[in-house]
Amino acid sequence: MRIAVCVKAVPSAGSGARLDSASKRLDRSGDLGLSEYDTHAVEEALRLRGDDGEVVVVSLGPERAADALRKALAMGADRSVLVSDAGFEGADLVLTARALVGALERESPELVLFGQQSPDGNGACLWAAVAEKLRRPVVSQAAELAVEGGALRAKRQTEFGYETLRAPLPAVVAVSEAINEPRYPSLKGIMGAKSKPQEVLAAGDVGGAGDPVTTVLALTPPPARGESRRIEDDGNAAEAIVEFLAEKRLL
Amino acid sequence: MIRPADYPPPAVDAVVAPSDPEPVEVDVAIVGAGPAGLAAAIRLGQVAPDVSVAVLEKGATPGAHLLSGAVVRPGPLRELVGEFPSYGEVQGEAVYLLTARRALRVPTPPTMRNEGNVVVSLAQLGRFLAEKAEAGGAMVLPETAAVSLLIEDGRVVGVRTGDKGRARDRAPGPRFEPGSDVRACVTILADGTAGHLSGAAIAHLGLGGLNPQVWALGVKEVWRVAQPLRRVVHTLGWPLRAGARWREFGGSFVYPLGDDMVSLGMVVGLDYADESLSVHDLLQQLKTHPFVRGLLAGGERVQWGAKTIPEGGFLSLPRACSAPGVLLCGDGAGFVNVPALKGVHLAVETGRLAAEAAASGDIASFDEALRSSFVWDELRAVRNMRQAFGRGFWAGGALASVMTLTGGRFPGGDRRAERDAEQPVVGGAPRAYPSADGSLTFDKLSSVFAAGNRTRDDQPDHIRVARRVPRELAEMWTAMCPAQVYEVGAEGDDGHVELHVIPSNCVQCGAITAKGGRLTPPEGGAGPEYTIT
Ligand SMILES: Cc1cc2nc3c(=O)[nH]c(=O)nc-3n(C[C@H](O)[C@H](O)[C@@H](O)COP(=O)(O)OP(=O)(O)OC[C@H]3O[C@@H](n4cnc5c(N)ncnc54)[C@H](O)[C@@H]3O)c2cc1C
Ligand SMILES: Cc1cc2nc3c(=O)[nH]c(=O)nc-3n(C[C@H](O)[C@H](O)[C@H](O)COP(=O)(O)OP(=O)(O)OC[C@H]3O[C@@H](n4cnc5c(N)ncnc54)[C@H](O)[C@@H]3O)c2cc1C
Ligand code: SF4
């Protein structure tokens, strides 16, 4: 089975990435790493790949995102496709979806996997937009996934419990973090990643860029946390907490 | 009298025989993607492009575990790679002696002069050098810790990389990934300060020098500031204590990173005595000084980190830096010009020479090459000043100009021929550090967060340290560790306390190796993710 996994290169923990108030965009000048959410999608793809299958990771991002994609290759993905073009800088949901769909259409995978959300943009919506444009069924929050006889079965994690869905392939699935434990790249995997095919596409290869359809008008930092009280546990912490909650009429 | 050395850690065996039926095989294996290891890789690409080279780095990316000042002598780097990313040449400099309220400018001693030197972020430089090394054909392999030396018939034949995915009790977890043997004709150890494998090689192959190695601990922060700092600043004196019995040698540096950032650090020799000394908290205290606070006015902390510096100098260098199959370079071997507080240029030069020796096929030629290089002259020249400089950069470099001002209270003198862990612990004079306000001063845990640390909580403990010790010692380790790894537990019948260890906080600074324990490499990819230190 040919599986495409959409993965995002996101600012890594230490980079202290912040919103740039001038451009109203996330400052991505620091290190980029593979989104942890997306490692679950890569793992699931590797598990479902089978003997004659292929896993290709697809991403829209700056050229430097190639290093993050290599992590997916080190885990075992077969090759990577990076759409990188100045025309996609500051892409919004619609534009990002358009770029990915352009790349996915060149691959015609039977299954497209996504992470549930990105740690930076946090939209948790891209998979829906991509599925819509591809006119494919979509399942989100998949905590279990199986493929049998041209269809998939997915157990969806919801606020109220699980639901099990069946959908014909080709389809789009966003996996939840509960679905698996992503593997560590082995040393041989890390060494081998560099020589795997890594394609870079320009806007023209994916049907052209365009203007974002949304504009960020303003950015405001979250309101400062209100007054807080620190309760040190000297053996009576539980009581002190109860007292505090009662005082605030929260009990 | 309590000395850390009397409570040794459980034995660490970092030497094994090859065992992997399918080892990874390369011509040259380099441990550590710091300036030394990357210079070696780059040089191999230049002089021996057909030689296969793997650089193993435990950090999540090259540069993730690099932390320095850093004002760098640019010569060796320029010669190797041409231009490199920096914040430009030093534009001016000043040395101040601090008292609790005042800052007295003192003349800049010759060893502290920095004309022509450039300011860099080593974390950034490491990323640049790694790209250069890869462009030259080397494989740079991050998230890969070398945990043991492979030795066969008395010869180093490579290293073993660490397992991943073990649980706290060391049992293989669901995503266990075993390490590999990496077999190499030549192994270049460039694992930096308190290097696990350099230490193992020196001990196992009998390469110890005249004096044991000693260290200082540096804790630093990078601040985004409102006012550009146009010069390099060093301070000494407060908040360190001058009394001889305290053996508190160190000071601070403030270096400009362009117009809108500064790099600010506090460095203290780890032979100190005071049970309550915490370099992290001294740095916090330093920032409350009107002079330093002024430099940071209107600013915001962007990163924090900690790392040790080998301070033994020439007399602590290994007897030889080559042995069958292996070469030692950079901080791992102790190549630091202590009076100048500079090691980057020496790391680059010793890495380059190691590469040339490896490429020549006669690795023993490395020691000869070292002896005829500027490295040897530079370090030997300051060796004889060791009486004054034995206490490191500040006490040494500034001593000459400060003695007069302090009326000779700054103890110079005795050489650090004893291990840091052999210095007795002195208690009973607890320091009062400022409490963290979250904007100028910070506690250890929020600082560990600002290092981008992300060590999996449930991985095996990588800190080797005695767990039942006198209270004074447990207190000392607790105060010393910048990352809040230690906590003092309950007292037992023997009067000793339990030492609790929270290894996932560790930023791998190496201080515990100096002060009576042993830092070993945790799972590859764990630890801080420095980007601008
Ligand atoms: C502060 C801020 C505000 C924004 N506001 C808006 C807005 O109002 N309207 C709007 O349209 N856009 C907005 N955007 C941009 C929007 O977040 C992204 O452009 C869009 O791509 C959705 O990405 P996400 O990170 O939210 O992805 P999510 O939908 O959270 O990601 C889900 C999954 O999609 C995949 N994925 C995500 N990004 C990529 C990629 N680049 N390449 C490949 N796969 C990927 C991954 O599998 C990921 O796990 C904003 C961005 C920021 C930083
Ligand atoms: C606070 C401070 C300020 C300093 N200021 C200056 C200055 O202003 N100017 C100057 O020239 N020098 C300065 N130095 C010294 C300088 O930073 C060092 O001399 C230099 O970094 C040494 O380079 P290295 O490559 O030998 O080691 P490092 O820079 O320590 O690099 C070693 C690398 O090896 C990796 N590694 C270690 N063990 C393993 C393992 N087992 N497996 C895999 N990887 C491993 C580490 O993660 C690291 O990336 C300062 C140092 C400190 C701590
Ligand atoms: S536990 Fe880690 S961070 Fe703490 S002193 Fe030891 S090496 Fe440094």
PDB file of C-alpha atoms and ligand atoms in Angstrom, chain B residues 31-37 56-59 63 65-73 122 144-147 190-193 195-197 218-220 253 255 266-267 307-310 329-332 335-336 341-345 347 508 521, ligand 2:
ATOM      1  CA  VAL B  31      32.707  11.320  19.282  1.00  0.00           C
ATOM      2  CA  GLY B  32      31.188  14.769  19.810  1.00  0.00           C
ATOM      3  CA  ALA B  33      30.009  17.441  17.394  1.00  0.00           C
ATOM      4  CA  GLY B  34      31.660  20.331  19.204  1.00  0.00           C
ATOM      5  CA  PRO B  35      34.281  22.605  17.688  1.00  0.00           C
ATOM      6  CA  ALA B  36      36.960  19.912  18.121  1.00  0.00           C
ATOM      7  CA  GLY B  37      35.035  17.023  16.578  1.00  0.00           C
ATOM      8  CA  LEU B  56      28.328  10.875  16.869  1.00  0.00           C
ATOM      9  CA  GLU B  57      26.533  13.569  18.847  1.00  0.00           C
ATOM     10  CA  LYS B  58      24.314  12.941  21.859  1.00  0.00           C
ATOM     11  CA  GLY B  59      22.362  16.194  21.471  1.00  0.00           C
ATOM     12  CA  GLY B  63      24.941  22.520  18.665  1.00  0.00           C
ATOM     13  CA  HIS B  65      24.690  20.754  23.759  1.00  0.00           C
ATOM     14  CA  LEU B  66      27.171  23.497  22.974  1.00  0.00           C
ATOM     15  CA  LEU B  67      27.524  26.340  25.415  1.00  0.00           C
ATOM     16  CA  SER B  68      30.356  28.807  25.721  1.00  0.00           C
ATOM     17  CA  GLY B  69      31.012  32.538  26.310  1.00  0.00           C
ATOM     18  CA  ALA B  70      32.163  33.126  23.750  1.00  0.00           C
ATOM     19  CA  VAL B  71      34.872  35.481  22.672  1.00  0.00           C
ATOM     20  CA  VAL B  72      36.921  33.466  20.249  1.00  0.00           C
ATOM     21  CA  ARG B  73      40.347  33.747  18.677  1.00  0.00           C
ATOM     22  CA  LEU B 122      28.858  28.358  20.052  1.00  0.00           C
ATOM     23  CA  THR B 144      23.447   9.271  19.271  1.00  0.00           C
ATOM     24  CA  ALA B 145      25.376   8.898  22.511  1.00  0.00           C
ATOM     25  CA  ALA B 146      28.629   6.960  22.556  1.00  0.00           C
ATOM     26  CA  VAL B 147      28.521   5.085  25.846  1.00  0.00           C
ATOM     27  CA  ALA B 190      36.127  15.065  21.075  1.00  0.00           C
ATOM     28  CA  ASP B 191      33.520  14.663  23.802  1.00  0.00           C
ATOM     29  CA  GLY B 192      34.302  17.906  25.556  1.00  0.00           C
ATOM     30  CA  THR B 193      34.469  18.840  29.200  1.00  0.00           C
ATOM     31  CA  GLY B 195      33.938  13.734  28.617  1.00  0.00           C
ATOM     32  CA  HIS B 196      32.742  10.273  29.504  1.00  0.00           C
ATOM     33  CA  LEU B 197      34.859   8.469  26.927  1.00  0.00           C
ATOM     34  CA  GLY B 218      29.776  28.186  34.219  1.00  0.00           C
ATOM     35  CA  VAL B 219      26.094  29.085  34.282  1.00  0.00           C
ATOM     36  CA  LYS B 220      24.940  31.518  31.654  1.00  0.00           C
ATOM     37  CA  PHE B 253      31.360  37.758  31.767  1.00  0.00           C
ATOM     38  CA  TYR B 255      29.432  39.696  26.001  1.00  0.00           C
ATOM     39  CA  MET B 266      29.048  33.337  36.102  1.00  0.00           C
ATOM     40  CA  VAL B 267      31.987  30.950  36.413  1.00  0.00           C
ATOM     41  CA  LYS B 307      28.552  23.686  31.505  1.00  0.00           C
ATOM     42  CA  THR B 308      31.911  23.029  33.088  1.00  0.00           C
ATOM     43  CA  ILE B 309      35.327  24.180  31.842  1.00  0.00           C
ATOM     44  CA  PRO B 310      38.487  22.126  32.411  1.00  0.00           C
ATOM     45  CA  CYS B 329      41.412  16.491  21.450  1.00  0.00           C
ATOM     46  CA  GLY B 330      39.585  19.591  22.666  1.00  0.00           C
ATOM     47  CA  ASP B 331      38.158  19.995  26.166  1.00  0.00           C
ATOM     48  CA  GLY B 332      38.021  16.229  26.657  1.00  0.00           C
ATOM     49  CA  PHE B 335      43.065  22.010  25.976  1.00  0.00           C
ATOM     50  CA  VAL B 336      41.937  25.289  27.516  1.00  0.00           C
ATOM     51  CA  LEU B 341      39.302  31.758  29.287  1.00  0.00           C
ATOM     52  CA  LYS B 342      39.565  30.367  25.797  1.00  0.00           C
ATOM     53  CA  GLY B 343      39.206  26.887  24.448  1.00  0.00           C
ATOM     54  CA  VAL B 344      37.371  27.143  21.143  1.00  0.00           C
ATOM     55  CA  HIS B 345      40.438  27.962  19.051  1.00  0.00           C
ATOM     56  CA  ALA B 347      39.541  22.704  20.193  1.00  0.00           C
ATOM     57  CA  GLN B 508      24.754  17.493  31.466  1.00  0.00           C
ATOM     58  CA  PRO B 521      25.542  10.048  28.737  1.00  0.00           C
TER      59      PRO B 521
HETATM   60  C1  LIG C   2      30.668  29.208  30.444  1.00  0.00           C
HETATM   61  C2  LIG C   2      31.791  29.012  29.462  1.00  0.00           C
HETATM   62  C3  LIG C   2      32.367  30.104  28.840  1.00  0.00           C
HETATM   63  C4  LIG C   2      33.389  29.905  27.917  1.00  0.00           C
HETATM   64  N1  LIG C   2      33.896  30.999  27.277  1.00  0.00           N
HETATM   65  C5  LIG C   2      34.776  30.828  26.266  1.00  0.00           C
HETATM   66  C6  LIG C   2      35.189  31.928  25.484  1.00  0.00           C
HETATM   67  O1  LIG C   2      34.736  33.058  25.694  1.00  0.00           O
HETATM   68  N2  LIG C   2      36.077  31.692  24.484  1.00  0.00           N
HETATM   69  C7  LIG C   2      36.573  30.462  24.212  1.00  0.00           C
HETATM   70  O2  LIG C   2      37.373  30.298  23.292  1.00  0.00           O
HETATM   71  N3  LIG C   2      36.207  29.382  24.962  1.00  0.00           N
HETATM   72  C8  LIG C   2      35.312  29.545  25.976  1.00  0.00           C
HETATM   73  N4  LIG C   2      34.894  28.449  26.700  1.00  0.00           N
HETATM   74  C9  LIG C   2      35.507  27.150  26.445  1.00  0.00           C
HETATM   75  C10 LIG C   2      35.006  26.505  25.160  1.00  0.00           C
HETATM   76  O3  LIG C   2      33.603  26.568  25.108  1.00  0.00           O
HETATM   77  C11 LIG C   2      35.461  25.072  25.073  1.00  0.00           C
HETATM   78  O4  LIG C   2      36.851  25.027  25.225  1.00  0.00           O
HETATM   79  C12 LIG C   2      35.086  24.409  23.740  1.00  0.00           C
HETATM   80  O5  LIG C   2      33.700  24.402  23.569  1.00  0.00           O
HETATM   81  C13 LIG C   2      35.624  22.993  23.678  1.00  0.00           C
HETATM   82  O6  LIG C   2      35.221  22.380  22.486  1.00  0.00           O
HETATM   83  P1  LIG C   2      35.107  20.789  22.358  1.00  0.00           P
HETATM   84  O7  LIG C   2      34.664  20.513  20.982  1.00  0.00           O
HETATM   85  O8  LIG C   2      36.318  20.161  22.869  1.00  0.00           O
HETATM   86  O9  LIG C   2      33.970  20.386  23.408  1.00  0.00           O
HETATM   87  P2  LIG C   2      32.435  20.802  23.508  1.00  0.00           P
HETATM   88  O10 LIG C   2      32.234  22.159  22.987  1.00  0.00           O
HETATM   89  O11 LIG C   2      32.044  20.531  24.899  1.00  0.00           O
HETATM   90  O12 LIG C   2      31.703  19.751  22.546  1.00  0.00           O
HETATM   91  C14 LIG C   2      31.634  18.393  22.855  1.00  0.00           C
HETATM   92  C15 LIG C   2      30.466  17.766  22.113  1.00  0.00           C
HETATM   93  O13 LIG C   2      30.505  16.364  22.300  1.00  0.00           O
HETATM   94  C16 LIG C   2      29.236  15.878  22.624  1.00  0.00           C
HETATM   95  N5  LIG C   2      29.414  14.652  23.419  1.00  0.00           N
HETATM   96  C17 LIG C   2      29.998  14.557  24.628  1.00  0.00           C
HETATM   97  N6  LIG C   2      29.996  13.278  25.044  1.00  0.00           N
HETATM   98  C18 LIG C   2      29.405  12.555  24.079  1.00  0.00           C
HETATM   99  C19 LIG C   2      29.107  11.173  23.937  1.00  0.00           C
HETATM  100  N7  LIG C   2      29.444  10.295  24.878  1.00  0.00           N
HETATM  101  N8  LIG C   2      28.465  10.761  22.825  1.00  0.00           N
HETATM  102  C20 LIG C   2      28.113  11.647  21.845  1.00  0.00           C
HETATM  103  N9  LIG C   2      28.384  12.982  21.939  1.00  0.00           N
HETATM  104  C21 LIG C   2      29.019  13.423  23.043  1.00  0.00           C
HETATM  105  C22 LIG C   2      28.609  17.007  23.401  1.00  0.00           C
HETATM  106  O14 LIG C   2      27.194  16.904  23.399  1.00  0.00           O
HETATM  107  C23 LIG C   2      29.112  18.233  22.647  1.00  0.00           C
HETATM  108  O15 LIG C   2      28.270  18.564  21.576  1.00  0.00           O
HETATM  109  C24 LIG C   2      33.873  28.614  27.638  1.00  0.00           C
HETATM  110  C25 LIG C   2      33.285  27.505  28.248  1.00  0.00           C
HETATM  111  C26 LIG C   2      32.230  27.702  29.138  1.00  0.00           C
HETATM  112  C27 LIG C   2      31.591  26.492  29.755  1.00  0.00           C
END
